[in-house]
Structure formats: C-alpha cells, structure tokens
Amino acid sequence: MSTSHSEPDRTLKQVDEYLTFFIAEVEYAVSLDHVREVIPYDTVTRVPGMPETVRGVTNLRGSVVPVIDLAIKFRLSAIEVTPRTCIVLVDTKLGDTTLLLGLLTEEVGQVLAMDRSQLLPPPPFGTPVHTDYLNGMLPLGKKFALVLNIDHALSEDEILAPPDFATDAAAPSIDVREDASDEALDDADWESAEASAAGERAAARS
C-alpha cells in the first residue's frame, strides 16, 4: 500500500507551472515560482542614467519597481504600448539580493501545468534569444513556448550598470509624457526669441 501512495506523489512533484506572455509575437514562459503578479500597463517614468533595457520605473502600491523591456535586450524594437500591454512582476536573484522587477509584455498568454519531462532542450541555433537565457522549450501543439531562465536573462550587470552612452544615443526614444504638450521655452530662449522678433518688427517699420 505504501508503494501505491508514493507513486502519485512522485508524479505530482514532476509538474511545473508556467505563465506565458508575448514579446515580438513570440510566446515565452516563466516559472510561476518567480511570478508575483500581473498588472495592467500604467505610467512608466523614464529615469536618466538607467541602462537602455530599463524602460523606467512604475509605482506599485508605494514601491518603486524597475520595468524591463526584454525586446530591447534581445536586440529587437522596443515594445509598443497597446491596450493589451501588461507588466509581469517577477522575483529574480541579483547577487545575494532578491529584487522585484517588472517585465513589459505585449500581452499575457496562459498558465500552463506541464510535466517536467515535456521540457525540451533548445536548439543550438534558430531561437530569437541566446540559449543561455533559456531553460528549454515547451511544446504547445505545433509551436513552442520558450522558457526563460529569469536569473540569467536579467543579469546584475545589465540591470544595475550605467548605460553605454555611445549606444544609448542610438536607442529608441520613448516618450513617457504621452499626453504632454511641447515643452515651454526656458527664460533664455524666450528672451532671445522676443529680441529677434522685436528686431524684425523694427526693420519692417524702417
């Protein structure tokens, strides 16, 4: 009898749960062990001096959470914000510290419970991301979800290091002031513009 009870227990221990989401129309998966929650996209404030992969920070119930655009890390175009855009909050290890980060996603997919034996190794080529960032591939019918190794994909050096200004200048410009009007001229520019206009009026009168 003891053997019959232990067999189902061992089987249950082989089942892992994943949350899937989309980046550049490719479905990725991350273990639910890392996922804290999923929130709709809200205001993300750009902070000068952050690496280009960090789109900015968001306010989560009074806590400042960095928001990572994995598309930029994977050398793709920055994720375009749409009504389906979500932020997946994950816990990741940076050195000896567990840090809460937000992953910007085009949309959230599904929650999967998969037997660990179904996880396939990634091919040595042909995937949109470096294989070091992957734990494997989950078969979903005729396609696959790429299972991210969050601790590798979100390295301490990339998240905390200052940006390379040579490449940062070429990085896509993201305007977090979506509804803002053009910036007002500062005092010096305003005075210069007024002086120029006054000179033109005087020349016209003469």
mmCIF file of C-alpha atoms in Angstrom:
data_model
loop_
_atom_site.group_PDB
_atom_site.id
_atom_site.type_symbol
_atom_site.label_atom_id
_atom_site.label_comp_id
_atom_site.label_asym_id
_atom_site.label_seq_id
_atom_site.Cartn_x
_atom_site.Cartn_y
_atom_site.Cartn_z
ATOM 1 C CA MET A 1 0.000 0.000 0.000
ATOM 2 C CA SER A 2 2.821 2.397 0.815
ATOM 3 C CA THR A 3 4.240 1.954 -2.697
ATOM 4 C CA SER A 4 0.919 2.775 -4.372
ATOM 5 C CA HIS A 5 0.670 6.052 -2.416
ATOM 6 C CA SER A 6 4.239 7.133 -3.186
ATOM 7 C CA GLU A 7 3.907 6.757 -6.974
ATOM 8 C CA PRO A 8 1.330 9.574 -7.415
ATOM 9 C CA ASP A 9 3.366 11.774 -5.063
ATOM 10 C CA ARG A 10 6.461 11.405 -7.215
ATOM 11 C CA THR A 11 4.400 12.145 -10.326
ATOM 12 C CA LEU A 12 2.984 15.349 -8.826
ATOM 13 C CA LYS A 13 6.457 16.603 -7.995
ATOM 14 C CA GLN A 14 7.343 16.477 -11.709
ATOM 15 C CA VAL A 15 4.628 19.003 -12.696
ATOM 16 C CA ASP A 16 5.750 22.626 -13.087
ATOM 17 C CA GLU A 17 3.538 25.658 -13.676
ATOM 18 C CA TYR A 18 4.370 28.450 -16.095
ATOM 19 C CA LEU A 19 2.944 31.798 -17.129
ATOM 20 C CA THR A 20 3.299 32.636 -20.816
ATOM 21 C CA PHE A 21 3.484 36.061 -22.459
ATOM 22 C CA PHE A 22 4.385 37.522 -25.830
ATOM 23 C CA ILE A 23 7.360 39.596 -26.981
ATOM 24 C CA ALA A 24 7.662 40.412 -30.694
ATOM 25 C CA GLU A 25 4.835 37.896 -31.286
ATOM 26 C CA VAL A 26 6.922 35.051 -29.812
ATOM 27 C CA GLU A 27 5.448 33.213 -26.808
ATOM 28 C CA TYR A 28 7.722 32.983 -23.777
ATOM 29 C CA ALA A 29 7.154 31.221 -20.475
ATOM 30 C CA VAL A 30 8.434 31.810 -16.962
ATOM 31 C CA SER A 31 8.051 29.575 -13.941
ATOM 32 C CA LEU A 32 5.263 30.637 -11.593
ATOM 33 C CA ASP A 33 7.820 30.255 -8.797
ATOM 34 C CA HIS A 34 9.213 33.613 -9.997
ATOM 35 C CA VAL A 35 5.919 35.369 -10.779
ATOM 36 C CA ARG A 36 4.417 37.569 -8.092
ATOM 37 C CA GLU A 37 1.538 39.095 -10.055
ATOM 38 C CA VAL A 38 0.471 40.594 -13.367
ATOM 39 C CA ILE A 39 -0.649 44.221 -13.573
ATOM 40 C CA PRO A 40 -2.020 46.302 -16.448
ATOM 41 C CA TYR A 41 0.382 48.768 -18.020
ATOM 42 C CA ASP A 42 0.289 52.110 -16.245
ATOM 43 C CA THR A 43 2.577 55.115 -16.061
ATOM 44 C CA VAL A 44 6.241 54.191 -16.504
ATOM 45 C CA THR A 45 8.603 57.053 -15.673
ATOM 46 C CA ARG A 46 11.916 57.250 -17.515
ATOM 47 C CA VAL A 47 14.867 57.754 -15.118
ATOM 48 C CA PRO A 48 18.080 59.261 -16.565
ATOM 49 C CA GLY A 49 21.196 57.126 -16.210
ATOM 50 C CA MET A 50 19.472 53.736 -16.276
ATOM 51 C CA PRO A 51 20.528 51.034 -18.770
ATOM 52 C CA GLU A 52 18.638 51.136 -22.066
ATOM 53 C CA THR A 53 16.875 47.852 -21.282
ATOM 54 C CA VAL A 54 15.125 49.567 -18.349
ATOM 55 C CA ARG A 55 12.121 51.436 -19.767
ATOM 56 C CA GLY A 56 11.673 53.241 -16.457
ATOM 57 C CA VAL A 57 10.032 52.664 -13.092
ATOM 58 C CA THR A 58 6.433 52.197 -12.015
ATOM 59 C CA ASN A 59 4.720 52.813 -8.705
ATOM 60 C CA LEU A 60 3.432 49.564 -7.189
ATOM 61 C CA ARG A 61 1.445 50.470 -4.092
ATOM 62 C CA GLY A 62 4.130 52.892 -2.952
ATOM 63 C CA SER A 63 7.139 50.818 -4.063
ATOM 64 C CA VAL A 64 9.399 51.766 -6.980
ATOM 65 C CA VAL A 65 9.705 48.853 -9.431
ATOM 66 C CA PRO A 66 12.058 48.913 -12.466
ATOM 67 C CA VAL A 67 10.337 47.892 -15.702
ATOM 68 C CA ILE A 68 12.463 45.875 -18.149
ATOM 69 C CA ASP A 69 11.872 45.756 -21.897
ATOM 70 C CA LEU A 70 13.219 42.330 -22.860
ATOM 71 C CA ALA A 71 12.664 43.151 -26.529
ATOM 72 C CA ILE A 72 15.458 45.749 -26.319
ATOM 73 C CA LYS A 73 17.677 43.245 -24.516
ATOM 74 C CA PHE A 74 17.033 40.740 -27.308
ATOM 75 C CA ARG A 75 18.044 43.434 -29.851
ATOM 76 C CA LEU A 76 14.501 43.904 -31.133
ATOM 77 C CA SER A 77 12.364 47.024 -31.460
ATOM 78 C CA ALA A 78 11.030 48.395 -28.178
ATOM 79 C CA ILE A 79 7.612 47.065 -27.200
ATOM 80 C CA GLU A 80 4.809 49.330 -28.376
ATOM 81 C CA VAL A 81 2.248 50.064 -25.678
ATOM 82 C CA THR A 82 -1.288 48.927 -26.575
ATOM 83 C CA PRO A 83 -4.436 48.195 -24.542
ATOM 84 C CA ARG A 84 -3.182 44.587 -24.160
ATOM 85 C CA THR A 85 0.218 45.569 -22.751
ATOM 86 C CA CYS A 86 0.871 44.144 -19.280
ATOM 87 C CA ILE A 87 3.691 44.136 -16.750
ATOM 88 C CA VAL A 88 4.629 40.756 -15.274
ATOM 89 C CA LEU A 89 6.163 41.234 -11.827
ATOM 90 C CA VAL A 90 8.889 38.685 -11.131
ATOM 91 C CA ASP A 91 11.316 38.000 -8.303
ATOM 92 C CA THR A 92 14.875 37.498 -9.502
ATOM 93 C CA LYS A 93 18.225 36.969 -7.815
ATOM 94 C CA LEU A 94 20.758 39.745 -8.330
ATOM 95 C CA GLY A 95 23.854 38.690 -6.443
ATOM 96 C CA ASP A 96 22.745 37.884 -2.897
ATOM 97 C CA THR A 97 19.597 40.007 -3.187
ATOM 98 C CA THR A 98 16.111 39.114 -4.423
ATOM 99 C CA LEU A 99 14.773 42.015 -6.461
ATOM 100 C CA LEU A 100 11.250 42.647 -7.758
ATOM 101 C CA LEU A 101 11.264 43.626 -11.430
ATOM 102 C CA GLY A 102 8.538 44.253 -13.982
ATOM 103 C CA LEU A 103 8.709 42.612 -17.418
ATOM 104 C CA LEU A 104 6.994 44.641 -20.132
ATOM 105 C CA THR A 105 4.996 42.281 -22.367
ATOM 106 C CA GLU A 106 2.836 42.736 -25.454
ATOM 107 C CA GLU A 107 0.168 40.603 -23.805
ATOM 108 C CA VAL A 108 -0.172 37.758 -21.327
ATOM 109 C CA GLY A 109 -0.905 34.304 -22.688
ATOM 110 C CA GLN A 110 -1.898 31.447 -20.385
ATOM 111 C CA VAL A 111 -0.983 29.482 -17.277
ATOM 112 C CA LEU A 112 0.361 26.014 -18.053
ATOM 113 C CA ALA A 113 0.855 22.970 -15.854
ATOM 114 C CA MET A 114 3.383 20.802 -17.670
ATOM 115 C CA ASP A 115 5.177 17.613 -16.743
ATOM 116 C CA ARG A 116 8.881 18.336 -16.420
ATOM 117 C CA SER A 117 9.663 15.552 -18.880
ATOM 118 C CA GLN A 118 7.939 17.617 -21.621
ATOM 119 C CA LEU A 119 10.542 20.368 -21.357
ATOM 120 C CA LEU A 120 12.793 20.058 -24.401
ATOM 121 C CA PRO A 121 16.321 21.453 -24.764
ATOM 122 C CA PRO A 122 16.568 24.487 -27.056
ATOM 123 C CA PRO A 123 18.339 24.004 -30.390
ATOM 124 C CA PRO A 124 21.870 25.397 -30.649
ATOM 125 C CA PHE A 125 20.662 27.957 -33.204
ATOM 126 C CA GLY A 126 17.470 29.423 -34.625
ATOM 127 C CA THR A 127 15.943 30.832 -31.420
ATOM 128 C CA PRO A 128 15.388 34.612 -31.148
ATOM 129 C CA VAL A 129 17.351 34.755 -27.862
ATOM 130 C CA HIS A 130 20.666 33.386 -26.647
ATOM 131 C CA THR A 131 20.261 29.817 -25.410
ATOM 132 C CA ASP A 132 21.903 30.775 -22.098
ATOM 133 C CA TYR A 133 18.716 32.723 -21.342
ATOM 134 C CA LEU A 134 16.533 29.634 -21.812
ATOM 135 C CA ASN A 135 15.709 26.679 -19.606
ATOM 136 C CA GLY A 136 14.119 24.878 -22.538
ATOM 137 C CA MET A 137 11.108 24.794 -24.817
ATOM 138 C CA LEU A 138 7.544 23.739 -24.037
ATOM 139 C CA PRO A 139 5.569 22.140 -26.891
ATOM 140 C CA LEU A 140 2.196 23.853 -27.436
ATOM 141 C CA GLY A 141 0.578 21.925 -30.256
ATOM 142 C CA LYS A 142 2.616 22.653 -33.373
ATOM 143 C CA LYS A 143 4.564 25.515 -31.811
ATOM 144 C CA PHE A 144 6.726 26.087 -28.731
ATOM 145 C CA ALA A 145 6.907 28.466 -25.808
ATOM 146 C CA LEU A 146 10.455 29.492 -24.925
ATOM 147 C CA VAL A 147 11.041 29.014 -21.187
ATOM 148 C CA LEU A 148 13.160 31.884 -19.850
ATOM 149 C CA ASN A 149 15.797 31.458 -17.187
ATOM 150 C CA ILE A 150 14.964 34.708 -15.405
ATOM 151 C CA ASP A 151 18.107 34.792 -13.270
ATOM 152 C CA HIS A 152 20.283 34.569 -16.406
ATOM 153 C CA ALA A 153 18.192 36.808 -18.660
ATOM 154 C CA LEU A 154 18.144 39.573 -16.030
ATOM 155 C CA SER A 155 21.785 39.809 -15.047
ATOM 156 C CA GLU A 156 23.048 42.135 -12.325
ATOM 157 C CA ASP A 157 25.486 43.895 -14.661
ATOM 158 C CA GLU A 158 22.809 44.798 -17.212
ATOM 159 C CA ILE A 159 20.189 45.960 -14.744
ATOM 160 C CA LEU A 160 22.404 47.954 -12.393
ATOM 161 C CA ALA A 161 25.245 49.120 -14.669
ATOM 162 C CA PRO A 162 25.169 52.634 -16.151
ATOM 163 C CA PRO A 163 24.314 52.779 -19.870
ATOM 164 C CA ASP A 164 26.853 52.850 -22.672
ATOM 165 C CA PHE A 165 26.269 56.386 -23.889
ATOM 166 C CA ALA A 166 27.651 55.561 -27.341
ATOM 167 C CA THR A 167 24.835 53.065 -27.873
ATOM 168 C CA ASP A 168 22.321 54.849 -25.693
ATOM 169 C CA ALA A 169 22.208 57.738 -28.130
ATOM 170 C CA ALA A 170 21.019 55.319 -30.826
ATOM 171 C CA ALA A 171 18.495 53.610 -28.561
ATOM 172 C CA PRO A 172 14.820 54.074 -29.383
ATOM 173 C CA SER A 173 13.391 57.235 -27.878
ATOM 174 C CA ILE A 174 10.473 56.520 -25.541
ATOM 175 C CA ASP A 175 8.287 59.469 -24.583
ATOM 176 C CA VAL A 176 6.615 58.700 -21.259
ATOM 177 C CA ARG A 177 4.700 62.011 -21.461
ATOM 178 C CA GLU A 178 2.131 60.558 -23.823
ATOM 179 C CA ASP A 179 -0.405 63.374 -23.350
ATOM 180 C CA ALA A 180 2.048 66.168 -22.676
ATOM 181 C CA SER A 181 2.260 69.211 -24.915
ATOM 182 C CA ASP A 182 5.549 70.577 -26.252
ATOM 183 C CA GLU A 183 7.958 71.786 -23.605
ATOM 184 C CA ALA A 184 7.871 75.534 -22.940
ATOM 185 C CA LEU A 185 10.907 77.571 -23.864
ATOM 186 C CA ASP A 186 13.165 78.357 -20.946
ATOM 187 C CA ASP A 187 13.750 82.017 -19.973
ATOM 188 C CA ALA A 188 16.921 82.477 -22.039
ATOM 189 C CA ASP A 189 15.330 81.038 -25.194
ATOM 190 C CA TRP A 190 12.203 83.112 -24.646
ATOM 191 C CA GLU A 191 14.168 86.345 -24.280
ATOM 192 C CA SER A 192 16.216 85.540 -27.376
ATOM 193 C CA ALA A 193 13.068 84.835 -29.400
ATOM 194 C CA GLU A 194 11.459 88.100 -28.196
ATOM 195 C CA ALA A 195 14.562 90.120 -29.076
ATOM 196 C CA SER A 196 14.686 88.606 -32.558
ATOM 197 C CA ALA A 197 11.009 89.326 -33.149
ATOM 198 C CA ALA A 198 11.431 92.932 -31.943
ATOM 199 C CA GLY A 199 14.344 93.420 -34.344
ATOM 200 C CA GLU A 200 12.290 92.134 -37.265
ATOM 201 C CA ARG A 201 9.409 94.494 -36.382
ATOM 202 C CA ALA A 202 11.801 97.469 -36.195
ATOM 203 C CA ALA A 203 13.304 96.598 -39.583
ATOM 204 C CA ALA A 204 9.861 96.336 -41.111
ATOM 205 C CA ARG A 205 8.857 99.792 -39.835
ATOM 206 C CA SER A 206 12.032 101.382 -41.243
#
